[in-house]
Amino acid sequence: MTIETKRLLLRPWKDEDAEDLYFYARDPRVGPMAGWPVHTSPADSLQAIRSVLSQPETYAVVLKETGKPVGSVGILFEISRIDGMTDQEAEIGYWIGVPYWGQGLIPEAVEALLFRCFRQLDREAVWCGYYDGNDKSRRVQEKCGFQFHHTEYDQPTLLGDRRTEHFSCLTKEQWETARA
């Protein structure tokens, strides 16, 4: 499935995207802020594509202008990950390469996933989380209408450390009211 926005195509990751993924995921300002390790080679990125990024509802954020992926967004349905999340809710995760920070591309992608969650997947609420200090991720959530819900302390990351994570939530009713 491909989702189209004004400037983006959200489509499944492909093996041939490994070089582009590596270009952005090797930057230490990207993965570690989101709790995942820096990619060390194109082979490392290919492995990520074939495992983590091949999950259902995970999309490469592709610029229409270039046809190249510059980030990733996805919808997660793991009900045990966030305290309070039910099986009628979802979580959205995202990242984008440093050269594209501050251009509104991730809010544009997140808005498309919110439409998918609420109108096509009939979810009642969508959650987002960010680690302490990741102000860019917090800003995306604010721009998209998410409301702070709670903080969880001492949360493990894929880096082997533990962090404070803040969670925001947006209900279908809040989303529909904001769109009216």
PDB file of N, CA and C in Angstrom, residues 103-180:
ATOM      1  N   GLN A 103      11.230  20.893   8.208  1.00  0.00           N
ATOM      2  CA  GLN A 103      10.525  21.201   6.962  1.00  0.00           C
ATOM      3  C   GLN A 103       9.054  20.778   6.987  1.00  0.00           C
ATOM      4  N   GLY A 104       8.603  20.243   8.105  1.00  0.00           N
ATOM      5  CA  GLY A 104       7.202  19.837   8.218  1.00  0.00           C
ATOM      6  C   GLY A 104       6.860  18.533   7.519  1.00  0.00           C
ATOM      7  N   LEU A 105       7.858  17.778   7.114  1.00  0.00           N
ATOM      8  CA  LEU A 105       7.598  16.527   6.394  1.00  0.00           C
ATOM      9  C   LEU A 105       7.024  15.444   7.309  1.00  0.00           C
ATOM     10  N   ILE A 106       7.565  15.317   8.514  1.00  0.00           N
ATOM     11  CA  ILE A 106       7.043  14.287   9.421  1.00  0.00           C
ATOM     12  C   ILE A 106       5.635  14.647   9.900  1.00  0.00           C
ATOM     13  N   PRO A 107       5.336  15.879  10.277  1.00  0.00           N
ATOM     14  CA  PRO A 107       3.932  16.176  10.583  1.00  0.00           C
ATOM     15  C   PRO A 107       2.990  15.847   9.407  1.00  0.00           C
ATOM     16  N   GLU A 108       3.433  16.093   8.190  1.00  0.00           N
ATOM     17  CA  GLU A 108       2.635  15.763   7.007  1.00  0.00           C
ATOM     18  C   GLU A 108       2.398  14.248   6.920  1.00  0.00           C
ATOM     19  N   ALA A 109       3.438  13.471   7.172  1.00  0.00           N
ATOM     20  CA  ALA A 109       3.322  12.006   7.149  1.00  0.00           C
ATOM     21  C   ALA A 109       2.446  11.506   8.301  1.00  0.00           C
ATOM     22  N   VAL A 110       2.639  12.078   9.490  1.00  0.00           N
ATOM     23  CA  VAL A 110       1.850  11.668  10.652  1.00  0.00           C
ATOM     24  C   VAL A 110       0.368  11.971  10.420  1.00  0.00           C
ATOM     25  N   GLU A 111       0.059  13.113   9.822  1.00  0.00           N
ATOM     26  CA  GLU A 111      -1.339  13.439   9.517  1.00  0.00           C
ATOM     27  C   GLU A 111      -1.956  12.380   8.606  1.00  0.00           C
ATOM     28  N   ALA A 112      -1.199  11.899   7.634  1.00  0.00           N
ATOM     29  CA  ALA A 112      -1.704  10.847   6.746  1.00  0.00           C
ATOM     30  C   ALA A 112      -1.958   9.554   7.520  1.00  0.00           C
ATOM     31  N   LEU A 113      -1.077   9.235   8.470  1.00  0.00           N
ATOM     32  CA  LEU A 113      -1.275   8.025   9.269  1.00  0.00           C
ATOM     33  C   LEU A 113      -2.437   8.186  10.245  1.00  0.00           C
ATOM     34  N   LEU A 114      -2.652   9.394  10.740  1.00  0.00           N
ATOM     35  CA  LEU A 114      -3.816   9.631  11.602  1.00  0.00           C
ATOM     36  C   LEU A 114      -5.105   9.391  10.811  1.00  0.00           C
ATOM     37  N   PHE A 115      -5.155   9.860   9.583  1.00  0.00           N
ATOM     38  CA  PHE A 115      -6.319   9.597   8.728  1.00  0.00           C
ATOM     39  C   PHE A 115      -6.504   8.095   8.571  1.00  0.00           C
ATOM     40  N   ARG A 116      -5.413   7.383   8.310  1.00  0.00           N
ATOM     41  CA  ARG A 116      -5.496   5.919   8.160  1.00  0.00           C
ATOM     42  C   ARG A 116      -6.009   5.279   9.447  1.00  0.00           C
ATOM     43  N   CYS A 117      -5.458   5.680  10.584  1.00  0.00           N
ATOM     44  CA  CYS A 117      -5.859   5.101  11.865  1.00  0.00           C
ATOM     45  C   CYS A 117      -7.334   5.336  12.164  1.00  0.00           C
ATOM     46  N   PHE A 118      -7.778   6.576  12.018  1.00  0.00           N
ATOM     47  CA  PHE A 118      -9.131   6.931  12.434  1.00  0.00           C
ATOM     48  C   PHE A 118     -10.201   6.607  11.391  1.00  0.00           C
ATOM     49  N   ARG A 119      -9.916   6.802  10.125  1.00  0.00           N
ATOM     50  CA  ARG A 119     -10.943   6.608   9.099  1.00  0.00           C
ATOM     51  C   ARG A 119     -10.914   5.215   8.467  1.00  0.00           C
ATOM     52  N   GLN A 120      -9.736   4.613   8.351  1.00  0.00           N
ATOM     53  CA  GLN A 120      -9.651   3.321   7.661  1.00  0.00           C
ATOM     54  C   GLN A 120      -9.495   2.149   8.622  1.00  0.00           C
ATOM     55  N   LEU A 121      -8.789   2.352   9.728  1.00  0.00           N
ATOM     56  CA  LEU A 121      -8.564   1.267  10.690  1.00  0.00           C
ATOM     57  C   LEU A 121      -9.489   1.370  11.898  1.00  0.00           C
ATOM     58  N   ASP A 122     -10.301   2.408  11.950  1.00  0.00           N
ATOM     59  CA  ASP A 122     -11.305   2.626  12.990  1.00  0.00           C
ATOM     60  C   ASP A 122     -10.741   2.537  14.408  1.00  0.00           C
ATOM     61  N   ARG A 123      -9.614   3.194  14.628  1.00  0.00           N
ATOM     62  CA  ARG A 123      -9.012   3.249  15.960  1.00  0.00           C
ATOM     63  C   ARG A 123      -9.668   4.359  16.768  1.00  0.00           C
ATOM     64  N   GLU A 124      -9.742   4.166  18.079  1.00  0.00           N
ATOM     65  CA  GLU A 124     -10.368   5.146  18.967  1.00  0.00           C
ATOM     66  C   GLU A 124      -9.400   6.231  19.416  1.00  0.00           C
ATOM     67  N   ALA A 125      -8.113   5.892  19.457  1.00  0.00           N
ATOM     68  CA  ALA A 125      -7.085   6.856  19.874  1.00  0.00           C
ATOM     69  C   ALA A 125      -5.745   6.426  19.293  1.00  0.00           C
ATOM     70  N   VAL A 126      -4.847   7.390  19.186  1.00  0.00           N
ATOM     71  CA  VAL A 126      -3.481   7.129  18.719  1.00  0.00           C
ATOM     72  C   VAL A 126      -2.520   7.760  19.715  1.00  0.00           C
ATOM     73  N   TRP A 127      -1.471   7.023  20.017  1.00  0.00           N
ATOM     74  CA  TRP A 127      -0.449   7.442  20.970  1.00  0.00           C
ATOM     75  C   TRP A 127       0.855   7.755  20.259  1.00  0.00           C
ATOM     76  N   CYS A 128       1.675   8.586  20.888  1.00  0.00           N
ATOM     77  CA  CYS A 128       3.048   8.852  20.454  1.00  0.00           C
ATOM     78  C   CYS A 128       3.901   9.004  21.710  1.00  0.00           C
ATOM     79  N   GLY A 129       5.163   8.641  21.602  1.00  0.00           N
ATOM     80  CA  GLY A 129       6.080   8.821  22.713  1.00  0.00           C
ATOM     81  C   GLY A 129       7.364   9.484  22.259  1.00  0.00           C
ATOM     82  N   TYR A 130       8.064  10.098  23.203  1.00  0.00           N
ATOM     83  CA  TYR A 130       9.386  10.666  22.917  1.00  0.00           C
ATOM     84  C   TYR A 130      10.193  10.625  24.203  1.00  0.00           C
ATOM     85  N   TYR A 131      11.496  10.469  24.041  1.00  0.00           N
ATOM     86  CA  TYR A 131      12.401  10.455  25.188  1.00  0.00           C
ATOM     87  C   TYR A 131      12.750  11.871  25.616  1.00  0.00           C
ATOM     88  N   ASP A 132      13.041  12.008  26.901  1.00  0.00           N
ATOM     89  CA  ASP A 132      13.505  13.291  27.440  1.00  0.00           C
ATOM     90  C   ASP A 132      14.567  13.883  26.516  1.00  0.00           C
ATOM     91  N   GLY A 133      14.440  15.142  26.186  1.00  0.00           N
ATOM     92  CA  GLY A 133      15.439  15.824  25.368  1.00  0.00           C
ATOM     93  C   GLY A 133      15.158  15.801  23.877  1.00  0.00           C
ATOM     94  N   ASN A 134      14.226  14.986  23.415  1.00  0.00           N
ATOM     95  CA  ASN A 134      13.918  14.924  21.987  1.00  0.00           C
ATOM     96  C   ASN A 134      12.799  15.934  21.675  1.00  0.00           C
ATOM     97  N   ASP A 135      13.180  17.198  21.716  1.00  0.00           N
ATOM     98  CA  ASP A 135      12.209  18.276  21.533  1.00  0.00           C
ATOM     99  C   ASP A 135      11.606  18.310  20.136  1.00  0.00           C
ATOM    100  N   LYS A 136      12.359  17.852  19.125  1.00  0.00           N
ATOM    101  CA  LYS A 136      11.824  17.827  17.767  1.00  0.00           C
ATOM    102  C   LYS A 136      10.650  16.852  17.666  1.00  0.00           C
ATOM    103  N   SER A 137      10.785  15.711  18.296  1.00  0.00           N
ATOM    104  CA  SER A 137       9.696  14.734  18.290  1.00  0.00           C
ATOM    105  C   SER A 137       8.491  15.257  19.073  1.00  0.00           C
ATOM    106  N   ARG A 138       8.751  15.892  20.195  1.00  0.00           N
ATOM    107  CA  ARG A 138       7.669  16.496  20.978  1.00  0.00           C
ATOM    108  C   ARG A 138       6.914  17.515  20.137  1.00  0.00           C
ATOM    109  N   ARG A 139       7.654  18.336  19.372  1.00  0.00           N
ATOM    110  CA  ARG A 139       7.040  19.373  18.535  1.00  0.00           C
ATOM    111  C   ARG A 139       6.138  18.774  17.451  1.00  0.00           C
ATOM    112  N   VAL A 140       6.575  17.666  16.850  1.00  0.00           N
ATOM    113  CA  VAL A 140       5.742  16.988  15.849  1.00  0.00           C
ATOM    114  C   VAL A 140       4.399  16.628  16.474  1.00  0.00           C
ATOM    115  N   GLN A 141       4.456  16.061  17.666  1.00  0.00           N
ATOM    116  CA  GLN A 141       3.231  15.646  18.340  1.00  0.00           C
ATOM    117  C   GLN A 141       2.326  16.837  18.627  1.00  0.00           C
ATOM    118  N   GLU A 142       2.900  17.920  19.079  1.00  0.00           N
ATOM    119  CA  GLU A 142       2.103  19.122  19.344  1.00  0.00           C
ATOM    120  C   GLU A 142       1.460  19.639  18.064  1.00  0.00           C
ATOM    121  N   LYS A 143       2.229  19.703  16.982  1.00  0.00           N
ATOM    122  CA  LYS A 143       1.705  20.200  15.705  1.00  0.00           C
ATOM    123  C   LYS A 143       0.549  19.356  15.199  1.00  0.00           C
ATOM    124  N   CYS A 144       0.595  18.060  15.497  1.00  0.00           N
ATOM    125  CA  CYS A 144      -0.440  17.138  15.007  1.00  0.00           C
ATOM    126  C   CYS A 144      -1.620  17.011  15.965  1.00  0.00           C
ATOM    127  N   GLY A 145      -1.610  17.765  17.068  1.00  0.00           N
ATOM    128  CA  GLY A 145      -2.751  17.795  17.964  1.00  0.00           C
ATOM    129  C   GLY A 145      -2.720  16.832  19.135  1.00  0.00           C
ATOM    130  N   PHE A 146      -1.636  16.099  19.294  1.00  0.00           N
ATOM    131  CA  PHE A 146      -1.530  15.180  20.423  1.00  0.00           C
ATOM    132  C   PHE A 146      -1.482  15.971  21.734  1.00  0.00           C
ATOM    133  N   GLN A 147      -2.057  15.397  22.779  1.00  0.00           N
ATOM    134  CA  GLN A 147      -2.072  16.003  24.104  1.00  0.00           C
ATOM    135  C   GLN A 147      -1.228  15.157  25.044  1.00  0.00           C
ATOM    136  N   PHE A 148      -0.395  15.815  25.856  1.00  0.00           N
ATOM    137  CA  PHE A 148       0.414  15.074  26.831  1.00  0.00           C
ATOM    138  C   PHE A 148      -0.500  14.216  27.700  1.00  0.00           C
ATOM    139  N   HIS A 149      -0.084  12.983  27.931  1.00  0.00           N
ATOM    140  CA  HIS A 149      -0.881  12.064  28.740  1.00  0.00           C
ATOM    141  C   HIS A 149      -0.171  11.652  30.020  1.00  0.00           C
ATOM    142  N   HIS A 150       1.070  11.148  29.906  1.00  0.00           N
ATOM    143  CA  HIS A 150       1.799  10.712  31.097  1.00  0.00           C
ATOM    144  C   HIS A 150       3.276  10.494  30.775  1.00  0.00           C
ATOM    145  N   THR A 151       4.055  10.304  31.834  1.00  0.00           N
ATOM    146  CA  THR A 151       5.489  10.031  31.727  1.00  0.00           C
ATOM    147  C   THR A 151       5.771   8.685  32.368  1.00  0.00           C
ATOM    148  N   GLU A 152       6.641   7.913  31.715  1.00  0.00           N
ATOM    149  CA  GLU A 152       7.104   6.643  32.271  1.00  0.00           C
ATOM    150  C   GLU A 152       8.613   6.746  32.457  1.00  0.00           C
ATOM    151  N   TYR A 153       9.069   6.371  33.630  1.00  0.00           N
ATOM    152  CA  TYR A 153      10.486   6.487  33.981  1.00  0.00           C
ATOM    153  C   TYR A 153      11.194   5.148  33.822  1.00  0.00           C
ATOM    154  N   ASP A 154      12.508   5.222  33.616  1.00  0.00           N
ATOM    155  CA  ASP A 154      13.359   4.026  33.615  1.00  0.00           C
ATOM    156  C   ASP A 154      12.945   3.040  32.520  1.00  0.00           C
ATOM    157  N   GLN A 155      12.663   3.558  31.322  1.00  0.00           N
ATOM    158  CA  GLN A 155      12.241   2.732  30.191  1.00  0.00           C
ATOM    159  C   GLN A 155      13.458   2.236  29.402  1.00  0.00           C
ATOM    160  N   PRO A 156      13.541   0.925  29.115  1.00  0.00           N
ATOM    161  CA  PRO A 156      14.681   0.396  28.360  1.00  0.00           C
ATOM    162  C   PRO A 156      14.618   0.806  26.886  1.00  0.00           C
ATOM    163  N   THR A 157      15.784   0.997  26.271  1.00  0.00           N
ATOM    164  CA  THR A 157      15.872   1.298  24.839  1.00  0.00           C
ATOM    165  C   THR A 157      16.665   0.191  24.158  1.00  0.00           C
ATOM    166  N   LEU A 158      16.704   0.220  22.838  1.00  0.00           N
ATOM    167  CA  LEU A 158      17.496  -0.735  22.065  1.00  0.00           C
ATOM    168  C   LEU A 158      18.993  -0.476  22.216  1.00  0.00           C
ATOM    169  N   LEU A 159      19.350   0.632  22.834  1.00  0.00           N
ATOM    170  CA  LEU A 159      20.757   0.963  23.078  1.00  0.00           C
ATOM    171  C   LEU A 159      21.269   0.341  24.372  1.00  0.00           C
ATOM    172  N   GLY A 160      20.352  -0.266  25.141  1.00  0.00           N
ATOM    173  CA  GLY A 160      20.747  -0.886  26.402  1.00  0.00           C
ATOM    174  C   GLY A 160      20.706   0.063  27.588  1.00  0.00           C
ATOM    175  N   ASP A 161      20.295   1.307  27.368  1.00  0.00           N
ATOM    176  CA  ASP A 161      20.186   2.244  28.489  1.00  0.00           C
ATOM    177  C   ASP A 161      18.721   2.349  28.919  1.00  0.00           C
ATOM    178  N   ARG A 162      18.473   3.184  29.886  1.00  0.00           N
ATOM    179  CA  ARG A 162      17.114   3.398  30.386  1.00  0.00           C
ATOM    180  C   ARG A 162      16.857   4.900  30.383  1.00  0.00           C
ATOM    181  N   ARG A 163      15.649   5.287  29.978  1.00  0.00           N
ATOM    182  CA  ARG A 163      15.330   6.704  29.827  1.00  0.00           C
ATOM    183  C   ARG A 163      13.932   7.015  30.325  1.00  0.00           C
ATOM    184  N   THR A 164      13.697   8.309  30.467  1.00  0.00           N
ATOM    185  CA  THR A 164      12.367   8.809  30.765  1.00  0.00           C
ATOM    186  C   THR A 164      11.661   9.031  29.430  1.00  0.00           C
ATOM    187  N   GLU A 165      10.440   8.495  29.322  1.00  0.00           N
ATOM    188  CA  GLU A 165       9.676   8.627  28.085  1.00  0.00           C
ATOM    189  C   GLU A 165       8.339   9.298  28.383  1.00  0.00           C
ATOM    190  N   HIS A 166       8.009  10.271  27.558  1.00  0.00           N
ATOM    191  CA  HIS A 166       6.759  11.018  27.689  1.00  0.00           C
ATOM    192  C   HIS A 166       5.793  10.544  26.607  1.00  0.00           C
ATOM    193  N   PHE A 167       4.527  10.373  26.975  1.00  0.00           N
ATOM    194  CA  PHE A 167       3.525   9.885  26.037  1.00  0.00           C
ATOM    195  C   PHE A 167       2.416  10.908  25.841  1.00  0.00           C
ATOM    196  N   SER A 168       2.004  11.038  24.590  1.00  0.00           N
ATOM    197  CA  SER A 168       0.902  11.900  24.201  1.00  0.00           C
ATOM    198  C   SER A 168      -0.153  11.037  23.521  1.00  0.00           C
ATOM    199  N   CYS A 169      -1.383  11.527  23.541  1.00  0.00           N
ATOM    200  CA  CYS A 169      -2.490  10.780  22.960  1.00  0.00           C
ATOM    201  C   CYS A 169      -3.399  11.734  22.195  1.00  0.00           C
ATOM    202  N   LEU A 170      -4.009  11.228  21.145  1.00  0.00           N
ATOM    203  CA  LEU A 170      -4.990  11.972  20.373  1.00  0.00           C
ATOM    204  C   LEU A 170      -6.177  11.040  20.142  1.00  0.00           C
ATOM    205  N   THR A 171      -7.347  11.434  20.604  1.00  0.00           N
ATOM    206  CA  THR A 171      -8.532  10.606  20.396  1.00  0.00           C
ATOM    207  C   THR A 171      -9.140  10.913  19.030  1.00  0.00           C
ATOM    208  N   LYS A 172      -9.933   9.981  18.556  1.00  0.00           N
ATOM    209  CA  LYS A 172     -10.628  10.180  17.283  1.00  0.00           C
ATOM    210  C   LYS A 172     -11.521  11.422  17.356  1.00  0.00           C
ATOM    211  N   GLU A 173     -12.189  11.598  18.486  1.00  0.00           N
ATOM    212  CA  GLU A 173     -13.067  12.760  18.668  1.00  0.00           C
ATOM    213  C   GLU A 173     -12.269  14.068  18.605  1.00  0.00           C
ATOM    214  N   GLN A 174     -11.119  14.121  19.277  1.00  0.00           N
ATOM    215  CA  GLN A 174     -10.273  15.325  19.237  1.00  0.00           C
ATOM    216  C   GLN A 174      -9.810  15.602  17.810  1.00  0.00           C
ATOM    217  N   TRP A 175      -9.416  14.560  17.108  1.00  0.00           N
ATOM    218  CA  TRP A 175      -8.918  14.689  15.732  1.00  0.00           C
ATOM    219  C   TRP A 175     -10.029  15.205  14.819  1.00  0.00           C
ATOM    220  N   GLU A 176     -11.225  14.625  14.948  1.00  0.00           N
ATOM    221  CA  GLU A 176     -12.335  15.047  14.102  1.00  0.00           C
ATOM    222  C   GLU A 176     -12.755  16.480  14.412  1.00  0.00           C
ATOM    223  N   THR A 177     -12.767  16.861  15.676  1.00  0.00           N
ATOM    224  CA  THR A 177     -13.111  18.236  16.078  1.00  0.00           C
ATOM    225  C   THR A 177     -12.124  19.237  15.488  1.00  0.00           C
ATOM    226  N   ALA A 178     -10.836  18.919  15.515  1.00  0.00           N
ATOM    227  CA  ALA A 178      -9.808  19.806  14.991  1.00  0.00           C
ATOM    228  C   ALA A 178      -9.909  19.956  13.469  1.00  0.00           C
ATOM    229  N   ARG A 179     -10.419  18.945  12.804  1.00  0.00           N
ATOM    230  CA  ARG A 179     -10.542  18.963  11.336  1.00  0.00           C
ATOM    231  C   ARG A 179     -11.814  19.675  10.870  1.00  0.00           C
ATOM    232  N   ALA A 180     -12.761  19.873  11.791  1.00  0.00           N
ATOM    233  CA  ALA A 180     -14.062  20.474  11.402  1.00  0.00           C
ATOM    234  C   ALA A 180     -13.935  21.958  11.103  1.00  0.00           C
TER     235      ALA A 180
END
